[in-house]
Structure formats: structure tokens, C-alpha cells
Amino acid sequence: MVLRSSIYKKPAHLRAMVEPGLITAAALDAVRALIAPGVTTLELDAAASRVITARGAKSNFQMVRGYRHTICASVNEQVVHGIPNDRPLVAGDLLSIDAGAEYAGWNGDSAFTVVVPGDAPEELVAPRRRLSEVTEGSLWAGIAALSRASHLGEVGAAIEDYIEANAPEGGYGILRDYVGHGIGRKMHESPSIFNYRVPERGAEVRPGLAVAIEPMVVIGDQETLVEDDGWTVSTVDGTAGSHWEHSVAVHDGGIWVLTAPDGGAEKLAPFGVVPKEIDGR
Ligand code: MG
Ligand code: MG
């Protein structure tokens, strides 16, 4: 008989995931505060590392075999898994930052996208800003769907519907080859969380689920390639990509966004969802 660990965690374990979630959020906040033209993604990496270390946690990205950095930094046509480097950021770059922390044996994982501020042509910046806003909105639509869902497939359907409703004419591409995941003792656990509609209903949504929802959306076609560095995922057509992610717990009282200090209250309000703190009993 094969024993599998359940995808449904105990209340105390969900409670234990609050701190790594908050540390992940703090690391991303520190990065966000530094983003400006001339700054390199290696400098952003160092800032995230300082926060995670100072709070007694470890970078879970550094525990991924062959990866040495604390963040992934993906610029413009790079969608995810970009490696920090010494190229100075330029105003108008579309920058996605992904990071995670492991604390006391539990993990957090979160990402955001931003247009590097400064003087850049509006015709360059406006479509990038819109892409990021729609991607972020789709993440929150997915989280809101999770709060009401009976099965996980409803999350991907909500993400796809939101993107379809808010994309410009011609639509956006949603990456098919990369998806969200369960999270807990390991950063990447079962089940997969799709960012699009799939035929399967998916696992039942009930207390104990902890999942990282992470839509990856591009201006053009969703087809991607992995660069020669073996990591960076870029669009084949060269159009820009955006990536937003949160780790979310489903518990007895409702949902709580582990990687948002307010549990997601502000961003979920437009969807009529009120997150509830995890009491852990
Ligand atoms: Mg991530
Ligand atoms: Mg993830």
C-alpha cells in the first residue's frame, strides 16, 4: 500500500503557515520599495535575502536544486523563473518578482509584477500596466472563487473568465505549461492549480487546503520557451508577461491569504469576500 500525505492539512498546520507567509510578504515589500531605474535584480535579490534571514527563515528558492538565488526576476518577455543579474533596470520595464520563505518547516510563496517607474513612453507603459492589473485582478478573482468553490476546477475557470472579460481586443495568452500548486512542508505540493478552465472538476475544496494560485499572463500568444540559462521562461513571440501569486489557506472559518498581511481583505472586498483569521484549533 502506498501512503500519501493528504492535501488537507490540520488547523494547527495552517496556522503554522501564517509566519512564513508574512515573511514572504515582507521580503517582497522590501524588493518593491527598491525598484527604480538603474537598480539591478541582483540588488533586489540581496534585499529579499536580508529580510528572510533577519526573520530566522530560509529562502525556499535556494533549496530548489541548482538554483542559488532568493528571488526570480523576470523582465519584459520573460514571464517566470528569470535569474537575477547585473543589468540595470530601465524605466518602463515590466518586472515580475517571485519569492518564498521557509520558516519552522512551513513555506510561503508569492509574486507580483510592476512597471519600473520613471520616464518611459506611454504607448510602451500603458499596455504593460494593463496586463499587470488584469493579471492581478485574475488572481483575486481566483482567490474569491476558492472561497466559494466546491471543487478546485472553479478557481481556474474564474481566472480565465476574469482575464477574458478584462483583456483588450484580441485577448491575452494564459500560460498552459506552468500552473499553481499545493504548498506546505514543501513549496511545491499536490494538487496543481490551473489558471484556465479544465474538463476535470478537481479536488474538493474543504478546510485544510493550502494552495499557491499564480496566474501567468502574456500580451500575445501563450507559447513559451526556456532560455539557454536553463531557467528563464520567455514568450516565443517576444510579448511581455506578468505573474502574480499568493499562498491561500482554506480553513474552518473561511479563507485567509497567507502572503498578504491583511489576509487579502482589501483586494477581496470588491468580490464581496471577507477573509477570516486562522484560529489553528
Ligand atoms: Mg512563486
Ligand atoms: Mg508558486
mmCIF file of N, CA and C in Angstrom, residues 8 16 39 46 48 58 66 78 91 97 102 107 116 118-119 129 134 155 172 199 230 236 238 242 251:
data_model
loop_
_atom_site.group_PDB
_atom_site.id
_atom_site.type_symbol
_atom_site.label_atom_id
_atom_site.label_comp_id
_atom_site.label_asym_id
_atom_site.label_seq_id
_atom_site.Cartn_x
_atom_site.Cartn_y
_atom_site.Cartn_z
ATOM 1 N N TYR A 8 -5.151 17.821 2.552
ATOM 2 C CA TYR A 8 -5.891 18.608 3.559
ATOM 3 C C TYR A 8 -5.098 18.620 4.860
ATOM 4 N N ALA A 16 0.495 27.390 11.296
ATOM 5 C CA ALA A 16 1.963 27.461 11.207
ATOM 6 C C ALA A 16 2.426 28.078 9.891
ATOM 7 N N VAL A 39 18.656 50.229 -10.805
ATOM 8 C CA VAL A 39 18.828 49.164 -9.812
ATOM 9 C C VAL A 39 18.921 47.830 -10.558
ATOM 10 N N ALA A 46 19.387 40.527 -3.112
ATOM 11 C CA ALA A 46 20.074 40.688 -1.829
ATOM 12 C C ALA A 46 19.125 41.262 -0.774
ATOM 13 N N ALA A 48 15.826 40.902 -0.610
ATOM 14 C CA ALA A 48 14.899 39.851 -0.183
ATOM 15 C C ALA A 48 15.595 38.881 0.759
ATOM 16 N N LYS A 58 14.448 30.746 5.905
ATOM 17 C CA LYS A 58 15.334 30.389 4.795
ATOM 18 C C LYS A 58 14.612 30.651 3.482
ATOM 19 N N GLY A 66 19.947 23.340 -7.916
ATOM 20 C CA GLY A 66 20.591 24.076 -8.990
ATOM 21 C C GLY A 66 20.295 25.569 -8.995
ATOM 22 N N GLN A 78 10.284 37.891 -20.520
ATOM 23 C CA GLN A 78 10.451 36.809 -19.544
ATOM 24 C C GLN A 78 9.201 36.786 -18.660
ATOM 25 N N ALA A 91 13.383 52.348 -16.921
ATOM 26 C CA ALA A 91 12.001 52.823 -16.786
ATOM 27 C C ALA A 91 11.147 52.184 -17.871
ATOM 28 N N ILE A 97 8.514 39.729 -9.846
ATOM 29 C CA ILE A 97 9.358 39.225 -8.764
ATOM 30 C C ILE A 97 8.618 38.109 -8.038
ATOM 31 N N GLU A 102 10.845 29.691 3.886
ATOM 32 C CA GLU A 102 10.510 28.544 4.739
ATOM 33 C C GLU A 102 10.826 28.919 6.173
ATOM 34 N N ASN A 107 6.124 26.651 4.410
ATOM 35 C CA ASN A 107 6.513 27.505 3.287
ATOM 36 C C ASN A 107 5.482 28.564 2.907
ATOM 37 N N VAL A 116 8.498 49.299 -14.050
ATOM 38 C CA VAL A 116 9.554 50.103 -13.423
ATOM 39 C C VAL A 116 9.236 51.575 -13.658
ATOM 40 N N GLY A 118 9.395 55.818 -13.802
ATOM 41 C CA GLY A 118 10.334 56.716 -14.467
ATOM 42 C C GLY A 118 9.834 57.098 -15.847
ATOM 43 N N ASP A 119 10.700 57.780 -16.543
ATOM 44 C CA ASP A 119 10.341 58.362 -17.822
ATOM 45 C C ASP A 119 10.393 57.306 -18.926
ATOM 46 N N ARG A 129 1.103 48.059 -18.059
ATOM 47 C CA ARG A 129 0.395 48.314 -16.803
ATOM 48 C C ARG A 129 -0.945 47.579 -16.805
ATOM 49 N N VAL A 134 -4.677 43.370 -14.967
ATOM 50 C CA VAL A 134 -5.628 42.291 -15.279
ATOM 51 C C VAL A 134 -5.147 40.973 -14.665
ATOM 52 N N VAL A 155 -11.603 27.484 -9.597
ATOM 53 C CA VAL A 155 -10.621 28.564 -9.474
ATOM 54 C C VAL A 155 -10.076 28.940 -10.859
ATOM 55 N N TYR A 172 -5.644 38.104 -24.140
ATOM 56 C CA TYR A 172 -4.309 37.791 -23.621
ATOM 57 C C TYR A 172 -4.079 36.294 -23.724
ATOM 58 N N PRO A 199 -11.341 20.261 -18.035
ATOM 59 C CA PRO A 199 -12.527 19.393 -18.010
ATOM 60 C C PRO A 199 -12.780 18.766 -16.631
ATOM 61 N N GLY A 230 18.685 27.685 -18.881
ATOM 62 C CA GLY A 230 18.043 26.514 -18.296
ATOM 63 C C GLY A 230 16.899 26.828 -17.352
ATOM 64 N N VAL A 236 7.562 33.089 -26.832
ATOM 65 C CA VAL A 236 8.153 32.847 -28.150
ATOM 66 C C VAL A 236 7.976 34.088 -29.032
ATOM 67 N N GLY A 238 7.824 37.161 -28.072
ATOM 68 C CA GLY A 238 8.522 38.331 -27.559
ATOM 69 C C GLY A 238 7.650 39.335 -26.832
ATOM 70 N N SER A 242 3.245 38.797 -17.368
ATOM 71 C CA SER A 242 3.009 39.216 -15.986
ATOM 72 C C SER A 242 2.700 37.998 -15.128
ATOM 73 N N HIS A 251 -9.823 27.228 5.628
ATOM 74 C CA HIS A 251 -9.931 26.674 6.982
ATOM 75 C C HIS A 251 -11.389 26.694 7.434
#
